[in-house]
């Protein structure tokens, strides 16, 4: 669904991952599901994550934006914020997602903005506001992620990269 744009990370985040041999901008994406749904990440930091998603191709049988599509956008944005908050030694794993759908829309582009509610050592919670092109709120969501150590534990192999 279109060409992926380059995510703009803060320079200190890029340098932190580069010190570990990870090219964060090259590695980063919205994931396979987000890519299929046309999610584009426009801005990413632990303080604010912004992304868009087209309504077309992400509708339910009545032709309205699917609530699950809004949930995918919200979880993607909140997870990115939590990952950036956790830093290069942690991996963010979603453990709770709540979405309230305020209005139905049939076309255009929605924009999600994730901002932190809580950023701790073991969890991070983000509020995600999804709006239509007129700035009207379509969905309010809250995502809590557990922040797990990247290192191997109990014989488990650590994930390759976030």
Coordinates of C-alpha atoms in Angstrom, one line a residue:
X1 CA 0.0 0.0 0.0
X2 CA 2.5 2.6 -1.0
X3 CA 6.2 3.2 -0.4
X4 CA 7.5 3.2 3.2
X5 CA 8.8 6.5 4.4
X6 CA 12.0 6.8 6.5
X7 CA 11.2 7.1 10.2
X8 CA 12.8 10.1 11.9
X9 CA 14.4 8.9 15.2
X10 CA 16.2 11.2 17.6
X11 CA 19.9 11.1 16.9
X12 CA 20.8 9.8 20.4
X13 CA 18.5 6.8 19.8
X14 CA 20.1 6.0 16.5
X15 CA 23.6 6.3 18.1
X16 CA 22.5 4.0 21.0
X17 CA 21.5 1.2 18.6
X18 CA 24.4 1.8 16.2
X19 CA 26.8 1.1 19.1
X20 CA 25.2 -2.3 19.3
X21 CA 25.6 -2.8 15.5
X22 CA 22.0 -2.2 14.7
X23 CA 21.0 0.2 11.9
X24 CA 17.7 1.2 13.5
X25 CA 16.3 3.3 10.6
X26 CA 16.9 0.4 8.2
X27 CA 15.5 -2.2 10.6
X28 CA 12.4 -0.3 11.6
X29 CA 9.0 -0.8 10.1
X30 CA 5.4 -1.1 11.2
X31 CA 5.8 -4.9 10.9
X32 CA 4.2 -7.2 8.4
X33 CA 0.6 -6.5 9.5
X34 CA 1.1 -2.8 9.7
X35 CA 2.8 -2.8 6.3
X36 CA -0.2 -4.7 4.7
X37 CA -2.5 -2.2 6.3
X38 CA -0.6 0.8 4.9
X39 CA 0.6 2.1 8.3
X40 CA 3.3 4.8 7.9
X41 CA 5.4 5.9 10.9
X42 CA 6.0 9.7 10.5
X43 CA 7.7 10.5 13.9
X44 CA 9.1 8.3 16.6
X45 CA 10.4 9.1 20.1
X46 CA 9.7 7.9 23.6
X47 CA 7.7 11.1 24.1
X48 CA 5.6 11.0 20.9
X49 CA 4.9 8.6 18.1
X50 CA 2.9 9.7 15.0
X51 CA 1.6 7.4 12.2
X52 CA -1.0 7.3 9.6
X53 CA -3.2 4.6 8.0
X54 CA -5.5 4.7 5.0
X55 CA -9.2 3.9 5.6
X56 CA -9.5 2.2 2.2
X57 CA -8.6 -1.5 2.5
X58 CA -9.1 -1.4 6.2
X59 CA -12.9 -1.4 6.4
X60 CA -15.6 -3.8 7.8
X61 CA -18.6 -5.1 5.8
X62 CA -20.6 -1.8 6.3
X63 CA -17.7 0.1 4.6
X64 CA -16.6 1.8 7.8
X65 CA -13.0 1.8 9.2
X66 CA -12.7 -1.5 11.0
X67 CA -12.2 -1.2 14.8
X68 CA -9.5 -3.8 14.6
X69 CA -7.6 -1.7 12.1
X70 CA -7.7 1.2 14.6
X71 CA -6.4 -1.3 17.3
X72 CA -3.5 -2.3 15.0
X73 CA -2.6 1.4 14.5
X74 CA -2.8 2.1 18.2
X75 CA -0.8 -1.0 19.3
X76 CA 1.8 -0.3 16.7
X77 CA 2.3 3.3 17.8
X78 CA 2.2 2.6 21.5
X79 CA 4.6 -0.3 21.1
X80 CA 7.1 1.9 19.3
X81 CA 7.0 4.5 22.1
X82 CA 7.4 1.8 24.7
X83 CA 10.3 0.2 22.8
X84 CA 12.1 3.6 22.5
X85 CA 11.4 4.3 26.2
X86 CA 12.9 0.9 27.2
X87 CA 16.0 1.4 25.1
X88 CA 18.3 -1.0 23.5
X89 CA 18.4 -3.4 26.4
X90 CA 14.6 -4.0 26.6
X91 CA 11.9 -5.4 24.3
X92 CA 8.3 -4.1 24.6
X93 CA 5.5 -6.6 24.7
X94 CA 1.9 -5.5 24.6
X95 CA -0.2 -6.8 27.6
X96 CA -3.3 -4.7 27.5
X97 CA -5.1 -2.7 24.8
X98 CA -8.3 -0.8 25.2
X99 CA -10.0 1.0 22.3
X100 CA -13.1 3.2 22.3
X101 CA -14.5 4.0 18.8
X102 CA -16.1 7.4 18.6
X103 CA -17.2 7.8 15.0
X104 CA -17.3 5.8 11.8
X105 CA -15.5 7.0 8.7
X106 CA -15.5 5.6 5.2
X107 CA -12.5 7.1 3.4
X108 CA -9.4 9.1 3.8
X109 CA -6.4 8.8 6.1
X110 CA -6.4 8.5 9.9
X111 CA -3.6 9.8 12.0
X112 CA -2.6 8.3 15.3
X113 CA -0.6 10.1 18.0
X114 CA 0.8 8.1 20.9
X115 CA 1.9 9.9 24.1
X116 CA 3.1 8.4 27.4
X117 CA 0.8 8.1 30.4
X118 CA 3.3 6.1 32.4
X119 CA 6.9 5.2 31.7
X120 CA 8.4 2.9 34.3
X121 CA 11.2 0.3 34.5
X122 CA 9.0 -2.7 33.8
X123 CA 5.9 -1.2 32.1
X124 CA 5.0 1.6 29.8
X125 CA 1.5 2.9 29.0
X126 CA 0.6 5.1 26.1
X127 CA -2.6 6.9 25.1
X128 CA -3.2 6.9 21.4
X129 CA -5.6 9.4 19.8
X130 CA -6.7 8.5 16.2
X131 CA -8.2 11.3 14.2
X132 CA -9.6 11.8 10.7
X133 CA -8.4 14.3 8.2
X134 CA -10.7 17.0 9.7
X135 CA -9.0 16.5 13.1
X136 CA -12.1 14.7 14.6
X137 CA -11.4 12.0 17.1
X138 CA -12.2 8.6 15.6
X139 CA -10.8 6.4 18.4
X140 CA -9.2 6.7 21.8
X141 CA -6.9 3.9 22.9
X142 CA -4.6 3.0 25.8
X143 CA -1.8 0.4 25.5
X144 CA 0.3 -1.0 28.3
X145 CA 3.5 -2.8 27.4
X146 CA 5.7 -5.0 29.6
X147 CA 9.4 -4.1 29.2
X148 CA 11.4 -7.4 29.2
X149 CA 15.2 -7.6 29.3
X150 CA 16.6 -8.5 25.9
X151 CA 19.3 -10.8 27.5
X152 CA 18.8 -14.6 27.5
X153 CA 17.0 -16.0 30.6
X154 CA 16.5 -19.6 31.7
X155 CA 18.1 -20.9 28.6
X156 CA 15.9 -18.9 26.3
X157 CA 17.5 -17.3 23.3
X158 CA 17.2 -13.5 23.3
X159 CA 15.2 -12.0 20.4
X160 CA 17.4 -11.0 17.5
X161 CA 16.2 -7.3 17.2
X162 CA 13.3 -5.1 18.0

